[in-house]
PDB file of C-alpha atoms in Angstrom:
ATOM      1  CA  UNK A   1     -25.505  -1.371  -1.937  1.00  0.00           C
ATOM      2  CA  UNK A   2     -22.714  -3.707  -3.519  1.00  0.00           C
ATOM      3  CA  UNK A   3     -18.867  -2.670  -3.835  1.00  0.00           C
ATOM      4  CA  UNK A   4     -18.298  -1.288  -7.303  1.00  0.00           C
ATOM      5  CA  UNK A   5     -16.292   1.591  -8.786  1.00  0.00           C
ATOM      6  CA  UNK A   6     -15.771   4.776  -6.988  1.00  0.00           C
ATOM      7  CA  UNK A   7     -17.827   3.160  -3.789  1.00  0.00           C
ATOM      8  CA  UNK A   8     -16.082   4.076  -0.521  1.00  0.00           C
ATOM      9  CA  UNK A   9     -15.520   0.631   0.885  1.00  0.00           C
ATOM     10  CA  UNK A  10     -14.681   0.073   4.875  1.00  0.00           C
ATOM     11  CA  UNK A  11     -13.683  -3.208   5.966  1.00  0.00           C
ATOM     12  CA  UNK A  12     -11.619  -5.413   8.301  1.00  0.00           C
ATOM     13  CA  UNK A  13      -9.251  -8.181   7.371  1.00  0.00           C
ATOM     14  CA  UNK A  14      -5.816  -9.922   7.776  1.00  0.00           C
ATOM     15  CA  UNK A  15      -3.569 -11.180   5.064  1.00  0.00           C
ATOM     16  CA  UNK A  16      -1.224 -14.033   5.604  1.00  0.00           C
ATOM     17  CA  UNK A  17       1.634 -15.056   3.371  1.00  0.00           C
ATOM     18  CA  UNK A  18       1.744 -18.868   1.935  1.00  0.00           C
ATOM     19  CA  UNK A  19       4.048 -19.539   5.110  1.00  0.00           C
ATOM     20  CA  UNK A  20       0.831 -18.751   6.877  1.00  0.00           C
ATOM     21  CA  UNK A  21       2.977 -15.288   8.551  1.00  0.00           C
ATOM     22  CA  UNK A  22       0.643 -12.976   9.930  1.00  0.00           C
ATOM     23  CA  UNK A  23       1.414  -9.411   7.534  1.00  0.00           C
ATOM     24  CA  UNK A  24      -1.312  -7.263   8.532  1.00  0.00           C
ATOM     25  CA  UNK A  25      -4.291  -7.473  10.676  1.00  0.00           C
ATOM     26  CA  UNK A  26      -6.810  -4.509  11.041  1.00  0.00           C
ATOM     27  CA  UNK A  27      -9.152  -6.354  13.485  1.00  0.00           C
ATOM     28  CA  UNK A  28      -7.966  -4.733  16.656  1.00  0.00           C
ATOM     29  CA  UNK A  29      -7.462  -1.376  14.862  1.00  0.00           C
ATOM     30  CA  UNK A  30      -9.289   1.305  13.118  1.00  0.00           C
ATOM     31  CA  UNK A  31     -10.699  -0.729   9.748  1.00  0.00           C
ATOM     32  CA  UNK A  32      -9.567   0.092   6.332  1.00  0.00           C
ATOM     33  CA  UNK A  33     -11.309   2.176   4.059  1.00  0.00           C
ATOM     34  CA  UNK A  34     -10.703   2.940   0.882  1.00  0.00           C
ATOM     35  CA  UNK A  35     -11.904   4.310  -2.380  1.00  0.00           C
ATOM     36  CA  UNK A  36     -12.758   1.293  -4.946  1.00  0.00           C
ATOM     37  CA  UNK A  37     -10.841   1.553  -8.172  1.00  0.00           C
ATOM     38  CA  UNK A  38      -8.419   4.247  -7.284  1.00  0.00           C
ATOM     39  CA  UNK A  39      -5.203   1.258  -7.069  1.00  0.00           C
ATOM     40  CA  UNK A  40      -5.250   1.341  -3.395  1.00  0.00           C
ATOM     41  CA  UNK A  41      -5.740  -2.369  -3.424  1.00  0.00           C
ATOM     42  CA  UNK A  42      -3.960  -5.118  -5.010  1.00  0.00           C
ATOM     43  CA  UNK A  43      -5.859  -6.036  -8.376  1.00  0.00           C
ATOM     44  CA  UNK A  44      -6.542  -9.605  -7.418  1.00  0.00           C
ATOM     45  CA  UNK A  45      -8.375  -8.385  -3.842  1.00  0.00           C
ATOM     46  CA  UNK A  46     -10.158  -5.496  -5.421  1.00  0.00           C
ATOM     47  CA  UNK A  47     -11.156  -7.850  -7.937  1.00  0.00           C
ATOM     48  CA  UNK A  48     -12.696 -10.642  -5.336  1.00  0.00           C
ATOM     49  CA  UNK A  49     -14.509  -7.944  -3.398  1.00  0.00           C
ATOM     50  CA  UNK A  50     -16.297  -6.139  -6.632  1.00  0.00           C
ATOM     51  CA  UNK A  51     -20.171  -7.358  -5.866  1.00  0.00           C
ATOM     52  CA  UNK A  52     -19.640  -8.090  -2.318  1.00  0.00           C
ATOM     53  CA  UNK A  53     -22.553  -5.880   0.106  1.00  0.00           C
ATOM     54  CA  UNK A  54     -22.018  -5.028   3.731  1.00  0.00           C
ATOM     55  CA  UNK A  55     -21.933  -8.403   6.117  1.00  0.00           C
ATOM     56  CA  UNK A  56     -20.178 -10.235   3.161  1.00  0.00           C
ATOM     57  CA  UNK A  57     -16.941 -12.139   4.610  1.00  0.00           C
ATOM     58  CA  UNK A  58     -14.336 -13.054   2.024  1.00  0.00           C
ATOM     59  CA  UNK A  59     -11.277 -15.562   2.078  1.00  0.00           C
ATOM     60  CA  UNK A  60      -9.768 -15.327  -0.691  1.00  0.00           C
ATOM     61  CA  UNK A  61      -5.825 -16.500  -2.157  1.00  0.00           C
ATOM     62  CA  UNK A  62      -3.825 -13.598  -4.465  1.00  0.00           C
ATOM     63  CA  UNK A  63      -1.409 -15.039  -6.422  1.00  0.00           C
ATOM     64  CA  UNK A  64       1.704 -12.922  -6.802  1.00  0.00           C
ATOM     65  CA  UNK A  65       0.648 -11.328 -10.509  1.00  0.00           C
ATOM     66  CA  UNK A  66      -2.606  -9.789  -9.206  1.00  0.00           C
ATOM     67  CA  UNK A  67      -0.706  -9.385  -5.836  1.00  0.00           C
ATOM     68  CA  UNK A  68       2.720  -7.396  -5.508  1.00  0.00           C
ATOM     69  CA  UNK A  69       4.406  -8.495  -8.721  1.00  0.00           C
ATOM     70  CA  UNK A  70       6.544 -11.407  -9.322  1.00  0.00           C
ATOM     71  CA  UNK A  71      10.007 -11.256  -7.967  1.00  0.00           C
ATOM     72  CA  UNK A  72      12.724  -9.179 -10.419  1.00  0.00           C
ATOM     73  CA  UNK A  73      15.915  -9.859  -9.197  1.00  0.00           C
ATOM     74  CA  UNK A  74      17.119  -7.380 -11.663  1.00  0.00           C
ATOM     75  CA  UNK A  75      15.716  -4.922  -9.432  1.00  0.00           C
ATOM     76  CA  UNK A  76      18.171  -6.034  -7.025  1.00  0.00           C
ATOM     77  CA  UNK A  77      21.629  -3.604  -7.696  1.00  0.00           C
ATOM     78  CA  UNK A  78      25.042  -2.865  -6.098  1.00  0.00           C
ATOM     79  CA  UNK A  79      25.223   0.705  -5.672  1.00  0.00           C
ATOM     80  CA  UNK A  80      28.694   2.897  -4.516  1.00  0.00           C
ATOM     81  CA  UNK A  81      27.997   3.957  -0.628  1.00  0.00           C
ATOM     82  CA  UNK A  82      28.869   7.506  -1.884  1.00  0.00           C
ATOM     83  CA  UNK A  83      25.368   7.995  -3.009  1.00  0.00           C
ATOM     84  CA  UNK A  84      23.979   7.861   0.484  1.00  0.00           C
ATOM     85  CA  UNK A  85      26.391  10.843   1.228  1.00  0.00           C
ATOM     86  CA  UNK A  86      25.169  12.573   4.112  1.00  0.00           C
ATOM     87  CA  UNK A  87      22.986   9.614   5.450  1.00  0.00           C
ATOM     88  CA  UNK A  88      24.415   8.126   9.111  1.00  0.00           C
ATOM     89  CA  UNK A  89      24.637   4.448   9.786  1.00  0.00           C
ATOM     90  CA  UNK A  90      23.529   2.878   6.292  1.00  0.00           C
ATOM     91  CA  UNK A  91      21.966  -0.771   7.356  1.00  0.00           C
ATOM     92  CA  UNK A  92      20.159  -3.302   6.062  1.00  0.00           C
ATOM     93  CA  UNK A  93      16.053  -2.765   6.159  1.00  0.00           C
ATOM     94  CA  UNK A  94      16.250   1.137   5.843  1.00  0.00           C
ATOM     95  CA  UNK A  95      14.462   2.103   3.000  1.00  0.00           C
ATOM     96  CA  UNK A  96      14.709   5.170   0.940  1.00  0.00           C
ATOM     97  CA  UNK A  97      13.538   6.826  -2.138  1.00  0.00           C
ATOM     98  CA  UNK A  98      14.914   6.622  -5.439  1.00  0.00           C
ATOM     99  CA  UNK A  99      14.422   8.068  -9.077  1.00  0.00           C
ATOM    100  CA  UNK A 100      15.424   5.086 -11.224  1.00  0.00           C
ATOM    101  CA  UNK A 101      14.741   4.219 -15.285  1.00  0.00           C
ATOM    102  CA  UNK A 102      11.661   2.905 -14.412  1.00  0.00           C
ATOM    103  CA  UNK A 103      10.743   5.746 -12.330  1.00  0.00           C
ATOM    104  CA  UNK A 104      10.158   6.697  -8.726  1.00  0.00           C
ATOM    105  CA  UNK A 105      10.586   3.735  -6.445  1.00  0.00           C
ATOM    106  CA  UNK A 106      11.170   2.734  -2.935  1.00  0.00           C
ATOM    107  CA  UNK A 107      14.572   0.479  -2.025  1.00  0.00           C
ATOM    108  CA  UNK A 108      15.097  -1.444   1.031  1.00  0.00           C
ATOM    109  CA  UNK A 109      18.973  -1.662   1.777  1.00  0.00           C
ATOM    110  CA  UNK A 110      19.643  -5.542   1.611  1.00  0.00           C
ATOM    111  CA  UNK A 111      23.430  -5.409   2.292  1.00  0.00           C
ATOM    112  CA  UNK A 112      26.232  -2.825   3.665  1.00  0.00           C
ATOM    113  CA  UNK A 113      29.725  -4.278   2.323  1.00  0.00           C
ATOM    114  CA  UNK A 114      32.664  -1.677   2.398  1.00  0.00           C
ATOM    115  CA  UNK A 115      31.993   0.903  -0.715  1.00  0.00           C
ATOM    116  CA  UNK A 116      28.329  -0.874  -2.013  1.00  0.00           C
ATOM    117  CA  UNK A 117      25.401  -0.667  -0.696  1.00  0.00           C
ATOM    118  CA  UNK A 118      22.650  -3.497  -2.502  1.00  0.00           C
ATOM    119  CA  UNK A 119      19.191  -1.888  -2.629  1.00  0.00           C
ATOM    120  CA  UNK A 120      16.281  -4.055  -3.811  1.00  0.00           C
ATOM    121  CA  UNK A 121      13.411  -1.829  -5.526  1.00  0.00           C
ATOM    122  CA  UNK A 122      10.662  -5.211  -5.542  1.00  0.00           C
ATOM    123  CA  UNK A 123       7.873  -4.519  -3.149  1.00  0.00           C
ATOM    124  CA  UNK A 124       8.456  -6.711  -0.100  1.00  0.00           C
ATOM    125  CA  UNK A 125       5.379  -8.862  -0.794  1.00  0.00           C
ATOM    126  CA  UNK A 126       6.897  -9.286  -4.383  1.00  0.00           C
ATOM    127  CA  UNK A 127       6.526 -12.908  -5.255  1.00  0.00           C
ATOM    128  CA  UNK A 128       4.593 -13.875  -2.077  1.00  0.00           C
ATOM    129  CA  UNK A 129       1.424 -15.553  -2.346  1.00  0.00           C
ATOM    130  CA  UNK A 130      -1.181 -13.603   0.015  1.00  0.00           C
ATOM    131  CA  UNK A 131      -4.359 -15.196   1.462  1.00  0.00           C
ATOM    132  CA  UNK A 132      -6.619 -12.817   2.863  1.00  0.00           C
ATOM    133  CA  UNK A 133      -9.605 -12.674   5.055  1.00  0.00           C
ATOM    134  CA  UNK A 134     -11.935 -10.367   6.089  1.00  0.00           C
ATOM    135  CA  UNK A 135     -15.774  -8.613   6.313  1.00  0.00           C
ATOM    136  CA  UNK A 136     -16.701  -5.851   4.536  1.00  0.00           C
ATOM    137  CA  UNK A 137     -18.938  -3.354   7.288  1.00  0.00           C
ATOM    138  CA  UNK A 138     -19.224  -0.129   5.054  1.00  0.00           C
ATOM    139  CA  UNK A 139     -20.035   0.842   1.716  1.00  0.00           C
ATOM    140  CA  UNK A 140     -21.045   4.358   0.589  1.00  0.00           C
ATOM    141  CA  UNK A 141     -21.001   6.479  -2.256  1.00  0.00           C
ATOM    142  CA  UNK A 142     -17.949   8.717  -2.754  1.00  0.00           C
ATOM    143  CA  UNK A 143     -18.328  12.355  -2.865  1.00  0.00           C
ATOM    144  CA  UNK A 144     -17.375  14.113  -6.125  1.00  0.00           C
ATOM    145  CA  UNK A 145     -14.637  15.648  -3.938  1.00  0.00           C
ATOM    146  CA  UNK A 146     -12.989  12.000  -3.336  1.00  0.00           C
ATOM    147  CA  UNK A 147     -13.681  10.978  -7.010  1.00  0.00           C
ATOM    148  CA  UNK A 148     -11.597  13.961  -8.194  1.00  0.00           C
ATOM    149  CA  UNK A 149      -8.930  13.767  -5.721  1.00  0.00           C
ATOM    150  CA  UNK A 150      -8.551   9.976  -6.472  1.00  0.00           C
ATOM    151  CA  UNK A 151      -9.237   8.667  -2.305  1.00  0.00           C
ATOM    152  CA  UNK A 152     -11.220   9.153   0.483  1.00  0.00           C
ATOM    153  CA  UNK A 153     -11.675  12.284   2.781  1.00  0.00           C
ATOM    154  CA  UNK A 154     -12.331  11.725   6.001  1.00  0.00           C
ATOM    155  CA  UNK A 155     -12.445  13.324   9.376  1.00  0.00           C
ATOM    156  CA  UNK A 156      -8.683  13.387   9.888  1.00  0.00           C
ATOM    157  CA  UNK A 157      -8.520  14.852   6.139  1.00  0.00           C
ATOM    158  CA  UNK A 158      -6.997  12.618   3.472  1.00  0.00           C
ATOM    159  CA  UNK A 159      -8.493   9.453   5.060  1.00  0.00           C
ATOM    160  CA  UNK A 160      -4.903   7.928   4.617  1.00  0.00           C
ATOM    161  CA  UNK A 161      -3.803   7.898   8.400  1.00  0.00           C
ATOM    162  CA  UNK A 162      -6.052   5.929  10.537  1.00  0.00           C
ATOM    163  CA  UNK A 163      -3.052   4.865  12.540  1.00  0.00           C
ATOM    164  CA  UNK A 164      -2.480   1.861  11.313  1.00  0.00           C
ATOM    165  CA  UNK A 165       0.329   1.113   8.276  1.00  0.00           C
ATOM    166  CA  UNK A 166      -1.438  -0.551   5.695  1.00  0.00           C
ATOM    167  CA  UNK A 167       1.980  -0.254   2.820  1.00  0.00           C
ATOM    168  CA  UNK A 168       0.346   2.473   1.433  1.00  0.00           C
ATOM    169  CA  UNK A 169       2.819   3.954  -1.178  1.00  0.00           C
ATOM    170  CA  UNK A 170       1.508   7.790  -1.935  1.00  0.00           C
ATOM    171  CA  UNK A 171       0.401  10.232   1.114  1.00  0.00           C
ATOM    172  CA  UNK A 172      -2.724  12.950  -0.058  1.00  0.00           C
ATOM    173  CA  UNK A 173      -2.876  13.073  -3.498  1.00  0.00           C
ATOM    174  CA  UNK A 174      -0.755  10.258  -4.484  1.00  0.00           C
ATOM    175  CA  UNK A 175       2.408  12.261  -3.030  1.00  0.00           C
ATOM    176  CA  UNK A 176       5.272   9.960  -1.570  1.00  0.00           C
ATOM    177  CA  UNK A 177       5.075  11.691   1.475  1.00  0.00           C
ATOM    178  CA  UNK A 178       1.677  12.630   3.261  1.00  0.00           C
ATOM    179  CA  UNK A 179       1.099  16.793   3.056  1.00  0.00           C
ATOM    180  CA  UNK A 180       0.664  18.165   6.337  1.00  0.00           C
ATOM    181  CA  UNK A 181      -3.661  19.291   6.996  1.00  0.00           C
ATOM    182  CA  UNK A 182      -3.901  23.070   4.706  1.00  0.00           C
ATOM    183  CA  UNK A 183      -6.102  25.218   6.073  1.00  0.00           C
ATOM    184  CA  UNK A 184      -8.536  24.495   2.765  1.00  0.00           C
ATOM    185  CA  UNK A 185      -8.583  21.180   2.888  1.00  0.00           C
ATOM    186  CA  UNK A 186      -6.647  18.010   2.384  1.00  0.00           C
ATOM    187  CA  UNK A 187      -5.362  18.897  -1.108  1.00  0.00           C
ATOM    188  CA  UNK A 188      -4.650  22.574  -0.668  1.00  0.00           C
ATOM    189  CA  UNK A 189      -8.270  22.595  -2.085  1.00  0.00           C
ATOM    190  CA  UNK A 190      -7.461  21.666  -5.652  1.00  0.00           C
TER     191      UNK A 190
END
């Protein structure tokens, strides 16, 4: 069987950035596994593994368009403190969620300076080259429960958590926050 649409698709692999910093590493972990064509990916990686079958390594460099994005400084804004009413200690690296023009996004705090607060709503990996590396060691058809819901279901349920933090934006069911296990099933058996 070779990676294509709607395969489930379990591998392990590391990504570096182009200052050769270690991001992400699943090789003393639980692997990643994933439904193919669902956006779970980055486009360029999903690309370079379509056609790849189980033993296949890849190495393989994402340039920042099929990668996080290119860097928008625009997306980079000064914002009055007051709107984090209610939220203790403010600091730089919290992140929080937002409802911008654009639509829903995740902002890091970059600065804390009197009354402003600067958020930036780029992905971290925005503008970063990524070179990643890996084997692929699973590859099996998705059910037509997973092709409906849009990702895997596995034993722990949505197949998101396999304790490891891959930057997954979207819990079960592309939610922003993960849905606590219902009774019947991940999705509150939608």
């Amino acid at each position: 069987m070779f990676i294509e649409a709607n395969s489930v698709v379990v591998l392990h692999f590391a990504v570096t950035d182009d200052k050769g910093e270690l991001i992400d590493d699943t090789r003393d972990s639980q692997p990643l596994e994933f439904l193919m064509g669902s956006g779970y990916l980055v486009p360029g990686l999903e690309a370079e593994l379509e056609g790849l079958a189980v033993g296949n390594e890849f190495d393989v460099t994402i340039q920042p368009e099929q990668g996080y994005g290119i860097y928008d400084p625009e997306l980079v804004q000064e914002v009055p403190a007051e709107l984090f009413e209610g939220v203790e200690g403010v600091e730089p690296g919290m992140a929080f969620s937002a409802d911008t023009d654009a639509g829903h996004r995740t902002v890091i705090v970059t600065a804390v300076e009197d009354d402003i607060i600067v958020v930036d709503a780029n992905h971290p990996f925005a503008g970063r080259t990524l070179q990643f590396n890996g084997e692929v060691i699973g590859i099996r058809e998705a059910t037509e429960e997973e092709l409906e819901h849009g990702h895997i279901h596995g034993a722990g349920g949505c197949g998101h958590d396999h304790g490891h933090d891959h930057d997954h934006e979207g819990g079960c069911c592309g939610s922003e926050e993960p849905k606590e296990e219902k009774k019947d099933g991940c999705c509150g058996g939608h």
